[in-house]
Short mmCIF file of C-alpha atoms and ligand atoms in Angstrom, two decimals:
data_model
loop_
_atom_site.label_atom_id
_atom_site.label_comp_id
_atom_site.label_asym_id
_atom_site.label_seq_id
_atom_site.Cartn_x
_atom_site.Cartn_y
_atom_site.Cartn_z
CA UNK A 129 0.00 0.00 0.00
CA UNK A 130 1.42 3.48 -0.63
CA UNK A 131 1.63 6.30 1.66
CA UNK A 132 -1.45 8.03 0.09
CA UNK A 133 -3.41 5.30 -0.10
CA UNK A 134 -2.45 5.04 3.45
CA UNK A 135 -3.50 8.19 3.88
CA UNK A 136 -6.96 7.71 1.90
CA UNK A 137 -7.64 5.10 3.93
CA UNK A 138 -6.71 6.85 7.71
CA UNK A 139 -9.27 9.50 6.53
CA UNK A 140 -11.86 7.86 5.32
CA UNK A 141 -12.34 6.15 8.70
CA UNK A 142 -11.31 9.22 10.69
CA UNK A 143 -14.34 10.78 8.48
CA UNK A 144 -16.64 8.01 9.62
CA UNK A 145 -15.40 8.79 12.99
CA UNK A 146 -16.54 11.95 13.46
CA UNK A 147 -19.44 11.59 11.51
CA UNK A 148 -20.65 9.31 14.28
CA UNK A 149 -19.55 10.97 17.02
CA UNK A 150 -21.35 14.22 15.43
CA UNK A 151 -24.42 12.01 15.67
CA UNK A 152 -24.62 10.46 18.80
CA UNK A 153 -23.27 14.22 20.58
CA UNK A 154 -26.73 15.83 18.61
CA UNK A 155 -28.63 13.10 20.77
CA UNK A 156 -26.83 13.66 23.87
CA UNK A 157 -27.12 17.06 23.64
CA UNK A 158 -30.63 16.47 23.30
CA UNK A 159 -30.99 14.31 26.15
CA UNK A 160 -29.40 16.75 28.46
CA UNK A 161 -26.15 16.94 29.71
CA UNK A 162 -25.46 15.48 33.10
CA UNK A 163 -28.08 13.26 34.87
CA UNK A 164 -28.25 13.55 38.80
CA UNK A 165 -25.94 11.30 41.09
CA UNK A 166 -26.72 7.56 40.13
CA UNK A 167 -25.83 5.31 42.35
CA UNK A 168 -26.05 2.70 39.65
CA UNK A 169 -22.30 1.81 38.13
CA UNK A 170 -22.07 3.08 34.42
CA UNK A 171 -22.31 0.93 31.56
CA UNK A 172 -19.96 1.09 28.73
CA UNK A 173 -21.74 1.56 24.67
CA UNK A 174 -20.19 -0.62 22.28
CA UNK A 175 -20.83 2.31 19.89
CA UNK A 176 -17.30 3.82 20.58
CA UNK A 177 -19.07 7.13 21.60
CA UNK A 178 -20.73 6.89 25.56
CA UNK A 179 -23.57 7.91 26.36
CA UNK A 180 -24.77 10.34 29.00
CA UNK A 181 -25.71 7.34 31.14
CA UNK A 182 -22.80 6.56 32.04
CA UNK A 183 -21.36 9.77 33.61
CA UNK A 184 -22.21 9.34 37.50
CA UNK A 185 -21.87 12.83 39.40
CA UNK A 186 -20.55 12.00 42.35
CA UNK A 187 -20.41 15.06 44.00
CA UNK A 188 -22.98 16.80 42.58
CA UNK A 189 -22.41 21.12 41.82
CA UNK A 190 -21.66 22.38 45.10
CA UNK A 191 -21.62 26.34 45.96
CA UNK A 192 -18.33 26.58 45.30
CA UNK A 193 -18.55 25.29 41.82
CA UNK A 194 -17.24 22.42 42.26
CA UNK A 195 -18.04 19.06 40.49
CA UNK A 196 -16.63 15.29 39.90
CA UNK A 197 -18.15 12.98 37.54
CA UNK A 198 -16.49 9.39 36.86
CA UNK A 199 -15.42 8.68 33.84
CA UNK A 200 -15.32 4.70 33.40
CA UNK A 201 -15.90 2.29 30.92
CA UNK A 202 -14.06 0.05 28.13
CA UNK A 203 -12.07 0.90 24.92
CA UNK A 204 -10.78 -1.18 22.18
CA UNK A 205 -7.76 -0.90 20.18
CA UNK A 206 -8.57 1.94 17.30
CA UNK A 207 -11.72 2.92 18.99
CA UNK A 208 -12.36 5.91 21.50
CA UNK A 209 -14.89 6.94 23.97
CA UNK A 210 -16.37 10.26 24.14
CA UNK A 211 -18.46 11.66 27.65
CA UNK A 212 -20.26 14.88 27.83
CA UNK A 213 -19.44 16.74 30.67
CA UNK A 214 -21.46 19.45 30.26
CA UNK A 215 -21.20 23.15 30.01
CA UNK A 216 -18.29 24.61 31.32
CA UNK A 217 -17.12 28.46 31.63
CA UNK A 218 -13.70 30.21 31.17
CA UNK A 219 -12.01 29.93 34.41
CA UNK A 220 -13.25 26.42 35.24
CA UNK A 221 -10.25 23.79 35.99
CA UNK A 222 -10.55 20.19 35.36
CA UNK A 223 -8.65 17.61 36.00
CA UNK A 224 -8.82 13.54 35.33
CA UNK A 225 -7.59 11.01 37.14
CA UNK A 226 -7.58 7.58 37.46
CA UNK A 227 -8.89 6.04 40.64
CA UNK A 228 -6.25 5.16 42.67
CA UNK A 229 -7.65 1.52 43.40
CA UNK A 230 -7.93 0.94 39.47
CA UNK A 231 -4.78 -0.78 38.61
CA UNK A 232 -4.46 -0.85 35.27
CA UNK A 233 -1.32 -1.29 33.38
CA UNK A 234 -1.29 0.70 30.70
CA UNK A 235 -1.77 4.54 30.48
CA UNK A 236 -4.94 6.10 28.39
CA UNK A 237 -4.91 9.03 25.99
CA UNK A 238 -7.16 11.58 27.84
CA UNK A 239 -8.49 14.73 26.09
CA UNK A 240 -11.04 17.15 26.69
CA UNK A 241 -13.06 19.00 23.38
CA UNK A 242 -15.22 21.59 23.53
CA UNK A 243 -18.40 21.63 21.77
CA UNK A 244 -17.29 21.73 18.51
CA UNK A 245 -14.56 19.20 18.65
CA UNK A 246 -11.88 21.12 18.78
CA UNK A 247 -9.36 19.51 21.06
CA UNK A 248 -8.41 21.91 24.00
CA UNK A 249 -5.50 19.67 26.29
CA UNK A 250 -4.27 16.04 25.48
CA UNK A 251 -2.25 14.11 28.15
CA UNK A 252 -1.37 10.52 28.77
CA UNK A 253 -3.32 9.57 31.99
CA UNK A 254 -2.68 6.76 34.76
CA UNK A 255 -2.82 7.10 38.42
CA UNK A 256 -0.61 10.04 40.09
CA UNK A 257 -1.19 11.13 36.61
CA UNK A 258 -3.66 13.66 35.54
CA UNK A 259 -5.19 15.85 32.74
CA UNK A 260 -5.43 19.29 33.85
CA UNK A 261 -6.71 22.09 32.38
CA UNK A 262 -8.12 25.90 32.78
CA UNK A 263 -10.68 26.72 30.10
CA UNK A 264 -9.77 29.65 28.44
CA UNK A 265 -13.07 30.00 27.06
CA UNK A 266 -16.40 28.39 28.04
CA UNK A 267 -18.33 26.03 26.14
CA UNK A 268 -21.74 24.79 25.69
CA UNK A 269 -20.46 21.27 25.98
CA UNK A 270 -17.15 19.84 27.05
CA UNK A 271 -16.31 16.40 26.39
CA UNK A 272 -13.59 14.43 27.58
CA UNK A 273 -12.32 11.34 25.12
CA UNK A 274 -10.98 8.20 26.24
CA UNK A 275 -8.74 6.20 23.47
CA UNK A 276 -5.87 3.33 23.77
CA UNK A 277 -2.17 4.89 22.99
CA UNK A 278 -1.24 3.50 19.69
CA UNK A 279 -0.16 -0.51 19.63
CA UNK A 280 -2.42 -1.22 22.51
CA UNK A 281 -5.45 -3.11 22.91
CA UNK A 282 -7.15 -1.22 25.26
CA UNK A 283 -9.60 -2.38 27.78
CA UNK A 284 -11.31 -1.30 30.92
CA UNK A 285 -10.74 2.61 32.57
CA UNK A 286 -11.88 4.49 35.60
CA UNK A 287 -11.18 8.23 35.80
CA UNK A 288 -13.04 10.77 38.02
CA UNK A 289 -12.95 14.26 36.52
CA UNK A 290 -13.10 17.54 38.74
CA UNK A 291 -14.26 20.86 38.01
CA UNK A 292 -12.82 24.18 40.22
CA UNK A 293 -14.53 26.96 39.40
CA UNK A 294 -13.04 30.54 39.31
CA UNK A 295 -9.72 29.37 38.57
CA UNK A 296 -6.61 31.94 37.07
CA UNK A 297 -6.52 31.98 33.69
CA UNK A 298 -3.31 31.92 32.14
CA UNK A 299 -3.07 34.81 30.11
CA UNK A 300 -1.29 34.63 26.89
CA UNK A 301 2.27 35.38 26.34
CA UNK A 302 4.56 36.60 23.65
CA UNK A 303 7.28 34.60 22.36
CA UNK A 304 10.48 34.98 20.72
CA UNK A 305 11.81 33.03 17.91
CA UNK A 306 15.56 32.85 16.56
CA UNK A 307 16.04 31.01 13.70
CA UNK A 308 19.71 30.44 13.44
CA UNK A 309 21.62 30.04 10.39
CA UNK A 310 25.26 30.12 12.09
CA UNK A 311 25.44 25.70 12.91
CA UNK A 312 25.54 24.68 16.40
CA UNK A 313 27.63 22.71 18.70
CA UNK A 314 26.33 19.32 20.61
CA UNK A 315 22.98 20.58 19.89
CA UNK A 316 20.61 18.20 21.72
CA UNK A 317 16.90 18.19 20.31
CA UNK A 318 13.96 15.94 21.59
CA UNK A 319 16.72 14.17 23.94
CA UNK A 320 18.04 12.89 21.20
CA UNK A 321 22.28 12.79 21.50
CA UNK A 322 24.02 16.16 20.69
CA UNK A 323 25.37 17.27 17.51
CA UNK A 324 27.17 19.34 15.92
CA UNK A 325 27.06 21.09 12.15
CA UNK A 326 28.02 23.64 9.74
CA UNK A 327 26.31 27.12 9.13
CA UNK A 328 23.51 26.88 6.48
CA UNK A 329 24.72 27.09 2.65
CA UNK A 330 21.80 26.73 0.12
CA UNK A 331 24.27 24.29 -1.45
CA UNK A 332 23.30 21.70 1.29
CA UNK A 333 19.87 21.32 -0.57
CA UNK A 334 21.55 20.67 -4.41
CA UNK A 335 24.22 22.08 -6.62
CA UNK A 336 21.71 23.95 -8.18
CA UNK A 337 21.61 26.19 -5.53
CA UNK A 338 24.58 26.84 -4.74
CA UNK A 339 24.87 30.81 -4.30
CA UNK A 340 21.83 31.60 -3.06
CA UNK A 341 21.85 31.13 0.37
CA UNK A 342 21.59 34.81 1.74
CA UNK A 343 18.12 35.09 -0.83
CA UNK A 344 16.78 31.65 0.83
CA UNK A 345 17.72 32.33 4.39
CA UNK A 346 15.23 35.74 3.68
CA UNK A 347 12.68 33.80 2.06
CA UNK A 348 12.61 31.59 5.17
CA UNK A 349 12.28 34.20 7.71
CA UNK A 350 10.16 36.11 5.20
CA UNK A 351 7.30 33.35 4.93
CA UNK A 352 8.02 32.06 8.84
CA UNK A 353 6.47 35.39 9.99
CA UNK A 354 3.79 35.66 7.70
CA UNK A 355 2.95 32.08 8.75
CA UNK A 356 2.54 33.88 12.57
CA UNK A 357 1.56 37.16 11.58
CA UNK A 358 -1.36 37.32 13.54
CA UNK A 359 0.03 36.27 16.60
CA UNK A 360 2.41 37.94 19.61
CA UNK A 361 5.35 36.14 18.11
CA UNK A 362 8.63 38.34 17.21
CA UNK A 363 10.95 36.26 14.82
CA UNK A 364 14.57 37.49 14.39
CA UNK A 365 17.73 35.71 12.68
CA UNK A 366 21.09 34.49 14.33
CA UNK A 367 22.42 37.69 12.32
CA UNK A 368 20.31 39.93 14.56
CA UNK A 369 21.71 40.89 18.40
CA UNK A 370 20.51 38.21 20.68
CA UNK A 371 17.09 38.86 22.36
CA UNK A 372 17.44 40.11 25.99
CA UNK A 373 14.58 37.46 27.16
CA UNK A 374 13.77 33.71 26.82
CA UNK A 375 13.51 32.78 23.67
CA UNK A 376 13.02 29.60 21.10
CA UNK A 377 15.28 28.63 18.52
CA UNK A 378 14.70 27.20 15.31
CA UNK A 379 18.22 25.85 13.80
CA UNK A 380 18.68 25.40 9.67
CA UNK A 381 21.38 22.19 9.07
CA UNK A 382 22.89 18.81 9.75
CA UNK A 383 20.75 16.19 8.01
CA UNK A 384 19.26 13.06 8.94
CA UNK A 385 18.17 9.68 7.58
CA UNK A 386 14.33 9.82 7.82
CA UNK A 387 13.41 13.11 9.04
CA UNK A 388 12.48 16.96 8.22
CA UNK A 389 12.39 18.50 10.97
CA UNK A 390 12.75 17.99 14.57
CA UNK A 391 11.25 19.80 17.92
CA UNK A 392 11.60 19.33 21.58
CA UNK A 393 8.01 18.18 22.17
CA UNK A 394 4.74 19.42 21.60
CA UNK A 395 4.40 22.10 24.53
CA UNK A 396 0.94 22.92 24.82
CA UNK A 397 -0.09 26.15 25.50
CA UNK A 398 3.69 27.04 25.80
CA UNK A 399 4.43 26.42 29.22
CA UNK A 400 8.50 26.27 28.11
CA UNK A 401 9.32 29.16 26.82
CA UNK A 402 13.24 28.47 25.51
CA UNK A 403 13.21 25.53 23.71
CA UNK A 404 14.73 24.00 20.23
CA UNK A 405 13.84 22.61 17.12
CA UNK A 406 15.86 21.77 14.18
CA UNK A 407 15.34 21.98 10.03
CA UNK A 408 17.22 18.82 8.82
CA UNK A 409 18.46 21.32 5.46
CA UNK A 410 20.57 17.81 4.02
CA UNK A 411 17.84 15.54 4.07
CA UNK A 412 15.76 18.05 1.45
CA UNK A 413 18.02 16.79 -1.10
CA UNK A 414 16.14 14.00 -1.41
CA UNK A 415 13.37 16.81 -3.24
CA UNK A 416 16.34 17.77 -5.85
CA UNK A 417 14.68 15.76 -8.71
CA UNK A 418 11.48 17.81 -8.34
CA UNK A 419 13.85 20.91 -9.50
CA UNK A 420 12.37 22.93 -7.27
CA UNK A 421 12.66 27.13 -7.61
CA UNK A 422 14.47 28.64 -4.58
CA UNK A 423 11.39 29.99 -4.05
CA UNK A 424 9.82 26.77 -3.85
CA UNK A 425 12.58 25.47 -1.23
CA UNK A 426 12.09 28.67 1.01
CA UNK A 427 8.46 27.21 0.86
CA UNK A 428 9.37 23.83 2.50
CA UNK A 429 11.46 24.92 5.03
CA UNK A 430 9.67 27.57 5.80
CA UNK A 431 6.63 24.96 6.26
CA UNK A 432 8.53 22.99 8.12
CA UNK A 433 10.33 25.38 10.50
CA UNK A 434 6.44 27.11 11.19
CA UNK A 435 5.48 23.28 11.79
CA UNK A 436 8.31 22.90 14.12
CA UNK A 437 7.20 26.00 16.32
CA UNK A 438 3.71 25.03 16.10
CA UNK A 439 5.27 22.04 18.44
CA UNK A 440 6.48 24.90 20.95
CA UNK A 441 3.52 26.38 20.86
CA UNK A 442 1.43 23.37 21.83
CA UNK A 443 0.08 22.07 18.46
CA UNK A 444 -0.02 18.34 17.38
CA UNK A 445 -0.59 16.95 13.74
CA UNK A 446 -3.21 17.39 11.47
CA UNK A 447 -4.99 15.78 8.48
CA UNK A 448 -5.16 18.34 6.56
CA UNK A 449 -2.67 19.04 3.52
CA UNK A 450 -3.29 22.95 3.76
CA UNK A 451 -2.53 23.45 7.24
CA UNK A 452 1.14 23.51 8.36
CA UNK A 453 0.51 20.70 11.57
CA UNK A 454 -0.47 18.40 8.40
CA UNK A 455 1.52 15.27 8.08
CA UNK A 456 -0.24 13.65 5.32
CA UNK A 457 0.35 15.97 2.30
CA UNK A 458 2.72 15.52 -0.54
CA UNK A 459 6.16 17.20 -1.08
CA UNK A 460 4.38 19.45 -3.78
CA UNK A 461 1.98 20.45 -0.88
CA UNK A 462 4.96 21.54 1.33
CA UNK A 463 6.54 23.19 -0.89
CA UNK A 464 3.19 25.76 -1.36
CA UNK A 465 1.63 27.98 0.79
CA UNK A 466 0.36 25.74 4.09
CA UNK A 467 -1.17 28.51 6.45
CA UNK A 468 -2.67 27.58 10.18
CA UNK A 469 -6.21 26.65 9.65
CA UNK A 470 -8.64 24.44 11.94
CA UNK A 471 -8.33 20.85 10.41
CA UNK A 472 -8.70 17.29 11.63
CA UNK A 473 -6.69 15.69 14.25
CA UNK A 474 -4.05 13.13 13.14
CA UNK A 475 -5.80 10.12 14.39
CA UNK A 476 -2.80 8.91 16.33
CA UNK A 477 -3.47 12.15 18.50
CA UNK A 478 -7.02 11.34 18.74
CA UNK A 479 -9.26 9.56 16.65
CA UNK A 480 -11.71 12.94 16.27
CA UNK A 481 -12.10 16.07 16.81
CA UNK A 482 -10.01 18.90 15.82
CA UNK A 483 -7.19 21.26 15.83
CA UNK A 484 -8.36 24.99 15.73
CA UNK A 485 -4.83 26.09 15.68
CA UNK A 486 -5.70 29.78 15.16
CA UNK A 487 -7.77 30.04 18.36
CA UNK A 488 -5.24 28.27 20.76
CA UNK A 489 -2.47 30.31 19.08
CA UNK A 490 -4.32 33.55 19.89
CA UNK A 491 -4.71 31.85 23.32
CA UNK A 492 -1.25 30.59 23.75
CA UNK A 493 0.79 33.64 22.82
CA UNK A 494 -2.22 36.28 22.14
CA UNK A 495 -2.88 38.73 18.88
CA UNK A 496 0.14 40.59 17.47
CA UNK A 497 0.55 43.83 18.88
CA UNK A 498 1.53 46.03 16.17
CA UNK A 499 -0.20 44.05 12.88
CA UNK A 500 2.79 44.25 10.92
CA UNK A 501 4.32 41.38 8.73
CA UNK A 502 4.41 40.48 5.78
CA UNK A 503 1.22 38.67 3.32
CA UNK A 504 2.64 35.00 2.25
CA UNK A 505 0.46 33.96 -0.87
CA UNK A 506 1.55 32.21 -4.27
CA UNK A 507 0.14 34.18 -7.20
CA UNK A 508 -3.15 32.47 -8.67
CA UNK A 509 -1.30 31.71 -11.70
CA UNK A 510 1.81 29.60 -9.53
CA UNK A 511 -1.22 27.48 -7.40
CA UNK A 512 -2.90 26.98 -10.80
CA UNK A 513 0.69 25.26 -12.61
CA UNK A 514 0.93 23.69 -8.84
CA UNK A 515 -2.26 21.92 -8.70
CA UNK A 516 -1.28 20.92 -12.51
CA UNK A 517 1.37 19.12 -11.68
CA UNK A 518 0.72 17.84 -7.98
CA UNK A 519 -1.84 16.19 -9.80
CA UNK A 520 0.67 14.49 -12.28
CA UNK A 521 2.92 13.92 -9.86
CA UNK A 522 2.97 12.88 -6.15
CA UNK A 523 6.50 13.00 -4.06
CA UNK A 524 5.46 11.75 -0.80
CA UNK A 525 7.24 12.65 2.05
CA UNK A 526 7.47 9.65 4.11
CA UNK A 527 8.87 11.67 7.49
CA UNK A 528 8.23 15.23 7.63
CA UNK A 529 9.06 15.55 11.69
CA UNK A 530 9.90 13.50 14.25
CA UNK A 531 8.60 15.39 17.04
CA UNK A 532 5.37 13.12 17.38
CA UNK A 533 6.74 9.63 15.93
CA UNK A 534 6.42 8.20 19.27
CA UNK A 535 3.82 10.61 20.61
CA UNK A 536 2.96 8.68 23.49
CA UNK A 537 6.23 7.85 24.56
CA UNK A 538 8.26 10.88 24.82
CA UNK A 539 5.77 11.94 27.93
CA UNK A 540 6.82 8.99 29.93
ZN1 ZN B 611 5.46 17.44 13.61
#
């Protein structure tokens, strides 16, 4: 099977997925959201999506706005569970955890939507271990999803989730971003070992472009702020004086055998605020038979470097070949104009929902301040000869980034 048959297939299922789930939420939000405190233990739907049922509030709302509701039931290996917590407002804190006398052992991917889907905090979950989370804005519904990490088979749960209302609010905060052309010494990335490389030279990429390595490097940082021009995030270049704050760095070289790009983890809502990623410039060489312009180059590492941040920012990967978290897009896709839009979870993140990666960016680091950057579009004509030939022609990229290859892993 190919990669983008592959690809077909994860989502046409992932479709299927959602369009259940969007089915069965209608009649739970129809039903109501809660039910009182049932003494009665819940029941598990072998529908992959659980019904209201089988939320027991054990608490109940007290008058300090507090709640707990178990979360229990059984999960199969590519399958998910989905309960309806009801509504929640901005300030409200959850948290889920497993019940200490439920020995399980294997950890659960835990994640909490809001009433659209859109996934608002991920987290690998087993006792000691919780989700938590401050709602930055309330919702109509919150839902919390149950799934197996990837490779297991799953099988029974028991988490209790609390609410705290009137919780701080993290309040967004800028970031700055150096993306640094001058090579690096025992650079250590997503724990891998340290190493060490030259400065970037366009020449790294193919013969052909040899020489034009100041133009790229201003391409890059060019089309890496327009990717975050609507967000607090000042870029600068190892050529510019060193920030006076924390900052992030994004570093162009080395190569390696299977990947694009590299990041430290995926950091969600930004909690780390100096952190690195790496471009892996060599391994684009592999793209030198698609005689790609410079222009076209600056696109793909510009892609990937804003894909890279998006990590240290807190985004995961997408479906969706026109937003920059995508993983499942060709190389002709990278090398166009991939912007932040809200798309479709990569199922190994979660098997629905989505990524509004717009609204938590605004969230994570908050609107730019002074609305200046630069527009990053293709002309018409260029997308038109692009969707020509991606059509005639599909380079797939078998590894864009590492940073989420063993997603469930790197937490533990
Ligand atoms: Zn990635």
């Amino acid at each position: 099977m190919t990669v983008q048959q592959r690809n077909n297939r994860l989502v046409g299922s992932f479709a299927f997925l959602v369009r259940r789930s969007l089915t069965i939420a209608a009649t739970l939000a129809l039903a109501g959201c809660v039910p009182p405190i049932d003494p009665a233990p819940p029941v598990s739907t072998p529908t992959g999506v659980v019904s209201a049922a089988d939320l027991v509030d054990v608490a109940g709302t007290t008058d300090t706005g507090a709640r707990v509701l178990q979360v229990r039931g059984t999960v199969g290996r590519n399958d998910f569970r989905l309960f309806a917590l009801g509504s929640s407002v901005r300030g409200d804190a959850w948290t889920l955890d497993a019940v200490p006398s439920f020995l399980s052992s294997q950890p659960y991917v835990v994640a909490l939507f809001d009433a659209e889907f859109n996934l608002l905090r991920r987290d690998l979950v087993d006792p000691g271990r919780p989700l938590s989370h401050v709602l930055r804005e309330g919702t109509d519904q919150l839902y919390a999803g149950v799934m197996p990490i990837v490779g297991s088979a799953g099988g029974n749960f028991d988490f209790v989730a609390r609410r705290s209302a009137d919780q701080v609010v993290p309040a967004p905060a800028a970031q700055t971003v150096v993306l640094s052309f001058e090579g690096a010494s025992n650079l250590r990335v997503h724990r891998r070992t340290g190493i060490s490389f030259a400065p970037f030279d366009a020449a790294m990429l193919g013969e052909s472009y040899r020489g034009s390595t100041e133009k790229l490097k201003q391409i890059i940082v060019d089309l890496v702020r327009a990717d975050y021009r609507d967000y607090d995030v000042t870029i600068v270049t190892s050529d510019d004086p060193t920030p006076a704050g924390p900052y992030s760095t994004i570093y162009f070289g080395a190569s390696d055998d299977g990947l694009l790009g590299l990041a430290d983890n995926v950091d969600p809502y930004n909690a780390f605020r100096s952190q690195n990623a790496i471009i892996f410039v060599g391994s684009f060489r592999t793209f030198e038979p698609m005689l790609l312009t410079v222009d076209e180059v600056g696109y793909m590492l510009a892609n990937v470097a804003s894909h890279e941040l998006g990590h240290l920012l807190g985004l995961y990967h997408t479906s969706d070949a026109a937003d920059v978290m995508d993983t499942t897009g060709s190389a002709w896709d990278l090398a166009s104009n991939q912007t932040f839009i809200r798309a479709a979870l990569e199922p190994t993140v979660f098997l629905t929902g989505f990524e509004d990666s717009p609204t938590l960016l605004l969230q994570t680091v908050g609107p730019r301040k002074d609305g200046s950057a630069l527009p990053r579009a293709l002309s018409a004509e260029t997308m038109r000869k692009r969707a020509l030939i991606s059509r005639r022609m599909k380079e797939q990229v078998s590894s864009p980034c590492g940073t989420c290859l063993h997603l469930d892993e790197s937490d533990h």
